[in-house]
Coordinates of N, CA and C in Angstrom, one line a residue:
M296 N 13.4 35.0 -28.0 CA 13.1 33.6 -27.9 C 12.1 33.2 -29.0
I297 N 12.4 32.0 -29.6 CA 11.5 31.5 -30.6 C 10.4 30.7 -30.0
P298 N 9.1 31.1 -30.3 CA 8.0 30.4 -29.7 C 7.8 29.0 -30.3
D299 N 6.9 28.2 -29.7 CA 6.6 26.9 -30.2 C 5.8 27.0 -31.5
F300 N 5.9 25.9 -32.3 CA 5.1 25.9 -33.5 C 3.7 25.7 -33.2
D301 N 2.8 26.1 -34.1 CA 1.4 25.8 -33.9 C 1.0 24.4 -34.4
E302 N -0.3 24.1 -34.4 CA -0.7 22.7 -34.8 C -0.4 22.4 -36.2
N303 N -0.2 23.5 -37.1 CA 0.2 23.3 -38.5 C 1.7 23.3 -38.7
G304 N 2.5 23.4 -37.7 CA 3.9 23.4 -37.9 C 4.5 24.7 -38.2
N305 N 3.8 25.8 -38.0 CA 4.3 27.1 -38.3 C 4.5 27.9 -37.0
L306 N 5.3 28.9 -37.1 CA 5.5 29.8 -35.9 C 4.2 30.7 -35.9
P307 N 3.9 31.2 -34.7 CA 2.8 32.1 -34.6 C 3.1 33.4 -35.4
P308 N 2.1 34.2 -35.8 CA 2.4 35.4 -36.5 C 3.2 36.4 -35.7
G309 N 4.0 37.2 -36.3 CA 4.8 38.2 -35.6 C 6.3 38.0 -35.9
V310 N 7.0 39.0 -35.3 CA 8.5 38.9 -35.4 C 9.0 38.3 -34.1
H311 N 9.9 37.3 -34.3 CA 10.4 36.6 -33.1 C 12.0 36.8 -33.1
F312 N 12.5 37.6 -32.2 CA 13.9 37.8 -32.2 C 14.6 36.7 -31.4
C313 N 15.8 36.3 -31.8 CA 16.6 35.3 -31.1 C 18.1 35.5 -31.4
E314 N 18.9 34.9 -30.6 CA 20.3 34.9 -30.8 C 20.7 33.8 -31.8
W315 N 21.8 33.9 -32.4 CA 22.3 32.9 -33.5 C 22.3 31.5 -32.9
D316 N 22.8 31.2 -31.7 CA 22.9 29.9 -31.2 C 21.5 29.2 -31.1
E317 N 20.5 30.0 -30.6 CA 19.2 29.5 -30.5 C 18.6 29.2 -31.9
F318 N 18.8 30.0 -32.8 CA 18.4 29.8 -34.2 C 18.9 28.5 -34.7
V319 N 20.2 28.3 -34.6 CA 20.9 27.1 -35.1 C 20.4 25.8 -34.4
D320 N 20.2 25.9 -33.1 CA 19.7 24.8 -32.4 C 18.3 24.4 -32.8
R321 N 17.5 25.4 -33.0 CA 16.1 25.2 -33.4 C 15.9 24.7 -34.8
F322 N 16.6 25.3 -35.7 CA 16.3 25.0 -37.1 C 17.4 24.2 -37.9
G323 N 18.5 23.9 -37.3 CA 19.6 23.2 -38.0 C 19.7 21.7 -37.6
Y324 N 18.6 21.1 -37.4 CA 18.5 19.7 -36.8 C 18.8 18.6 -37.8
N325 N 19.1 18.8 -39.1 CA 19.5 17.8 -40.0 C 20.5 18.3 -40.9
D326 N 21.1 17.4 -41.7 CA 22.2 17.8 -42.6 C 21.8 18.9 -43.7
G327 N 20.6 18.7 -44.3 CA 20.2 19.7 -45.2 C 19.9 21.0 -44.7
R328 N 19.3 21.1 -43.5 CA 19.1 22.4 -42.8 C 20.4 23.0 -42.4
A329 N 21.3 22.1 -41.9 CA 22.6 22.7 -41.5 C 23.4 23.3 -42.7
L330 N 23.3 22.7 -43.8 CA 23.9 23.3 -45.0 C 23.3 24.6 -45.4
L331 N 21.9 24.7 -45.3 CA 21.3 26.0 -45.5 C 21.7 27.1 -44.5
I332 N 21.9 26.6 -43.2 CA 22.4 27.6 -42.2 C 23.8 28.1 -42.5
T333 N 24.6 27.2 -43.1 CA 25.9 27.6 -43.5 C 25.9 28.7 -44.5
G334 N 25.0 28.5 -45.5 CA 24.8 29.6 -46.5 C 24.2 30.8 -45.9
L335 N 23.3 30.7 -45.0 CA 22.7 31.9 -44.4 C 23.8 32.6 -43.6
Q336 N 24.7 31.9 -42.9 CA 25.7 32.5 -42.2 C 26.7 33.3 -43.1
M337 N 27.0 32.7 -44.3 CA 27.8 33.4 -45.3 C 27.1 34.8 -45.7
A338 N 25.8 34.7 -46.0 CA 25.1 35.9 -46.4 C 25.1 36.9 -45.2
M339 N 24.9 36.4 -44.0 CA 24.8 37.3 -42.8 C 26.1 38.0 -42.6
E340 N 27.2 37.3 -42.8 CA 28.5 37.9 -42.6 C 28.8 39.0 -43.6
Q341 N 28.3 38.8 -44.9 CA 28.5 39.9 -45.9 C 27.6 41.1 -45.5
L342 N 26.4 40.8 -45.1 CA 25.5 41.9 -44.7 C 26.0 42.6 -43.4
Q343 N 26.5 41.9 -42.5 CA 27.1 42.5 -41.3 C 28.3 43.4 -41.6
A344 N 29.1 42.9 -42.5 CA 30.2 43.8 -43.0 C 29.8 45.1 -43.6
A345 N 28.6 45.0 -44.2 CA 28.0 46.2 -44.8 C 27.2 47.0 -43.8
G346 N 27.2 46.6 -42.6 CA 26.5 47.4 -41.5 C 25.1 47.0 -41.1
C347 N 24.7 45.9 -41.7 CA 23.3 45.4 -41.3 C 23.3 44.8 -39.9
R348 N 22.2 45.1 -39.2 CA 22.1 44.6 -37.8 C 20.9 43.7 -37.6
T349 N 20.0 43.6 -38.6 CA 18.8 42.8 -38.4 C 18.4 42.1 -39.7
I350 N 18.2 40.8 -39.6 CA 17.8 40.0 -40.7 C 16.5 39.3 -40.3
Y351 N 15.5 39.3 -41.2 CA 14.2 38.6 -41.0 C 14.1 37.4 -41.9
L352 N 13.7 36.3 -41.3 CA 13.6 35.1 -42.1 C 12.1 34.6 -42.1
N353 N 11.7 34.0 -43.2 CA 10.4 33.6 -43.4 C 10.4 32.3 -44.3
G354 N 9.2 31.8 -44.6 CA 9.1 30.7 -45.5 C 9.3 29.3 -44.8
S355 N 9.4 28.3 -45.6 CA 9.4 26.9 -45.1 C 10.6 26.6 -44.2
F356 N 11.6 27.4 -44.3 CA 12.8 27.1 -43.4 C 12.4 27.3 -41.9
V357 N 11.6 28.2 -41.6 CA 11.2 28.5 -40.2 C 9.9 27.8 -39.9
T358 N 9.7 26.6 -40.4 CA 8.5 25.7 -40.1 C 9.1 24.4 -39.7
I359 N 8.2 23.4 -39.5 CA 8.7 22.1 -39.1 C 9.0 21.2 -40.4
K360 N 8.9 21.8 -41.6 CA 9.2 21.1 -42.8 C 10.6 20.6 -42.7
P361 N 10.8 19.2 -42.8 CA 12.2 18.7 -42.6 C 13.2 19.0 -43.7
D362 N 12.8 19.2 -44.9 CA 13.7 19.4 -46.0 C 13.4 20.7 -46.8
P363 N 13.5 21.9 -46.3 CA 13.3 23.1 -47.1 C 14.5 23.2 -48.1
V364 N 14.2 23.8 -49.2 CA 15.3 23.9 -50.3 C 16.0 25.2 -50.2
D365 N 15.5 26.2 -49.5 CA 16.1 27.5 -49.4 C 15.5 28.2 -48.2
F366 N 15.9 29.4 -48.0 CA 15.3 30.3 -47.0 C 15.0 31.6 -47.6
D367 N 13.9 32.2 -47.1 CA 13.5 33.5 -47.6 C 13.9 34.5 -46.5
A368 N 14.5 35.6 -47.0 CA 15.0 36.6 -46.0 C 14.9 38.0 -46.5
C369 N 14.9 38.9 -45.6 CA 14.9 40.4 -45.9 C 15.7 41.0 -44.7
Y370 N 16.2 42.2 -44.9 CA 17.0 42.8 -43.9 C 16.6 44.2 -43.7
D371 N 16.9 44.7 -42.5 CA 16.6 46.1 -42.2 C 17.7 46.9 -42.9
R372 N 17.3 47.8 -43.8 CA 18.3 48.5 -44.6 C 18.8 49.8 -43.9
E373 N 18.3 50.1 -42.8 CA 18.6 51.4 -42.1 C 20.1 51.7 -42.1
T374 N 20.9 50.7 -41.7 CA 22.4 51.0 -41.5 C 23.2 50.3 -42.5
V375 N 22.6 49.8 -43.6 CA 23.4 49.1 -44.6 C 24.1 50.0 -45.6
D376 N 25.3 49.7 -45.9 CA 26.1 50.4 -46.9 C 26.0 49.7 -48.2
F377 N 25.1 50.2 -49.0 CA 24.8 49.6 -50.3 C 25.9 49.6 -51.3
N378 N 26.8 50.6 -51.1 CA 28.0 50.6 -52.0 C 28.9 49.5 -51.7
Y379 N 29.0 49.1 -50.4 CA 29.8 48.0 -50.0 C 29.2 46.7 -50.6
L380 N 27.8 46.5 -50.5 CA 27.2 45.3 -51.1 C 27.4 45.3 -52.6
R381 N 27.3 46.4 -53.3 CA 27.5 46.5 -54.7 C 28.9 46.0 -55.1
M382 N 29.9 46.3 -54.3 CA 31.2 45.9 -54.6 C 31.6 44.5 -54.2
Y383 N 31.1 44.1 -53.0 CA 31.6 42.8 -52.4 C 30.6 41.7 -52.3
A384 N 29.3 42.1 -52.4 CA 28.2 41.0 -52.4 C 27.1 41.4 -53.3
P385 N 27.3 41.6 -54.6 CA 26.2 42.0 -55.4 C 25.0 41.1 -55.5
R386 N 25.3 39.8 -55.3 CA 24.2 38.8 -55.3 C 23.1 39.2 -54.3
L387 N 23.5 39.8 -53.2 CA 22.5 40.2 -52.2 C 21.6 41.4 -52.6
L388 N 22.0 42.0 -53.7 CA 21.2 43.1 -54.3 C 20.4 42.7 -55.5
N389 N 20.5 41.4 -55.9 CA 19.8 40.9 -57.1 C 18.4 40.4 -56.8
F390 N 17.5 41.3 -56.5 CA 16.2 41.0 -56.0 C 15.3 40.4 -57.0
Y391 N 15.6 40.6 -58.3 CA 14.7 40.2 -59.4 C 15.1 38.9 -60.0
D392 N 16.2 38.3 -59.7 CA 16.7 37.0 -60.2 C 17.0 36.2 -59.0
R393 N 16.0 35.6 -58.4 CA 16.2 34.8 -57.2 C 17.1 33.6 -57.4
A394 N 17.1 33.0 -58.6 CA 18.0 31.9 -58.9 C 19.4 32.4 -58.9
G395 N 19.6 33.7 -59.3 CA 21.0 34.2 -59.3 C 21.5 34.5 -57.9
Q396 N 20.6 34.7 -56.9 CA 21.0 34.9 -55.5 C 21.5 33.6 -54.9
K397 N 21.0 32.5 -55.3 CA 21.1 31.2 -54.6 C 22.5 30.6 -54.5
P398 N 23.4 30.7 -55.6 CA 24.6 30.0 -55.5 C 25.4 30.4 -54.2
N399 N 25.9 29.3 -53.6 CA 26.7 29.4 -52.4 C 25.8 29.6 -51.1
T400 N 24.8 30.3 -51.1 CA 24.0 30.6 -49.9 C 22.6 30.0 -49.9
E401 N 22.1 29.6 -51.0 CA 20.7 29.1 -51.1 C 19.7 30.2 -50.6
A402 N 20.1 31.4 -50.7 CA 19.3 32.5 -50.2 C 18.3 33.0 -51.2
R403 N 17.1 33.5 -50.7 CA 16.2 34.3 -51.5 C 16.0 35.5 -50.7
F404 N 16.7 36.5 -51.0 CA 16.6 37.8 -50.3 C 15.6 38.7 -51.0
F405 N 14.6 39.2 -50.3 CA 13.6 40.1 -50.9 C 14.0 41.5 -50.6
H406 N 13.6 42.4 -51.4 CA 14.0 43.8 -51.3 C 13.6 44.4 -49.9
P407 N 14.5 45.1 -49.3 CA 14.3 45.6 -47.9 C 13.1 46.5 -47.8
T408 N 12.7 47.1 -48.8 CA 11.5 48.0 -48.7 C 10.2 47.2 -48.6
N409 N 10.3 45.9 -48.7 CA 9.1 45.0 -48.5 C 8.9 44.6 -47.1
L410 N 9.5 45.3 -46.2 CA 9.3 44.9 -44.7 C 7.9 45.3 -44.3

């Protein structure tokens, strides 16, 4: 369950697990955010196909900011098939060129060792 925002419009510190529907309801409340969620879903589907089970989100997208321009993400690398990502989703491995990650998904994925 996603907790309430604090007085500054941020989530409290910590990791907050939720189901996809709760996430979409909570953060997809306008057209711009819905578009970002569509991109996130595309990236998640690629990661899931590579065996990923957990994605962590951070940044302005998970605040009350009405118009974030992207989302910041990282994933648990434990079960990920990196050969699959190299072949089918190389953008998700491009950690040093964030602008290169953004087409289609508006993602900024950070290296999984930064967890």
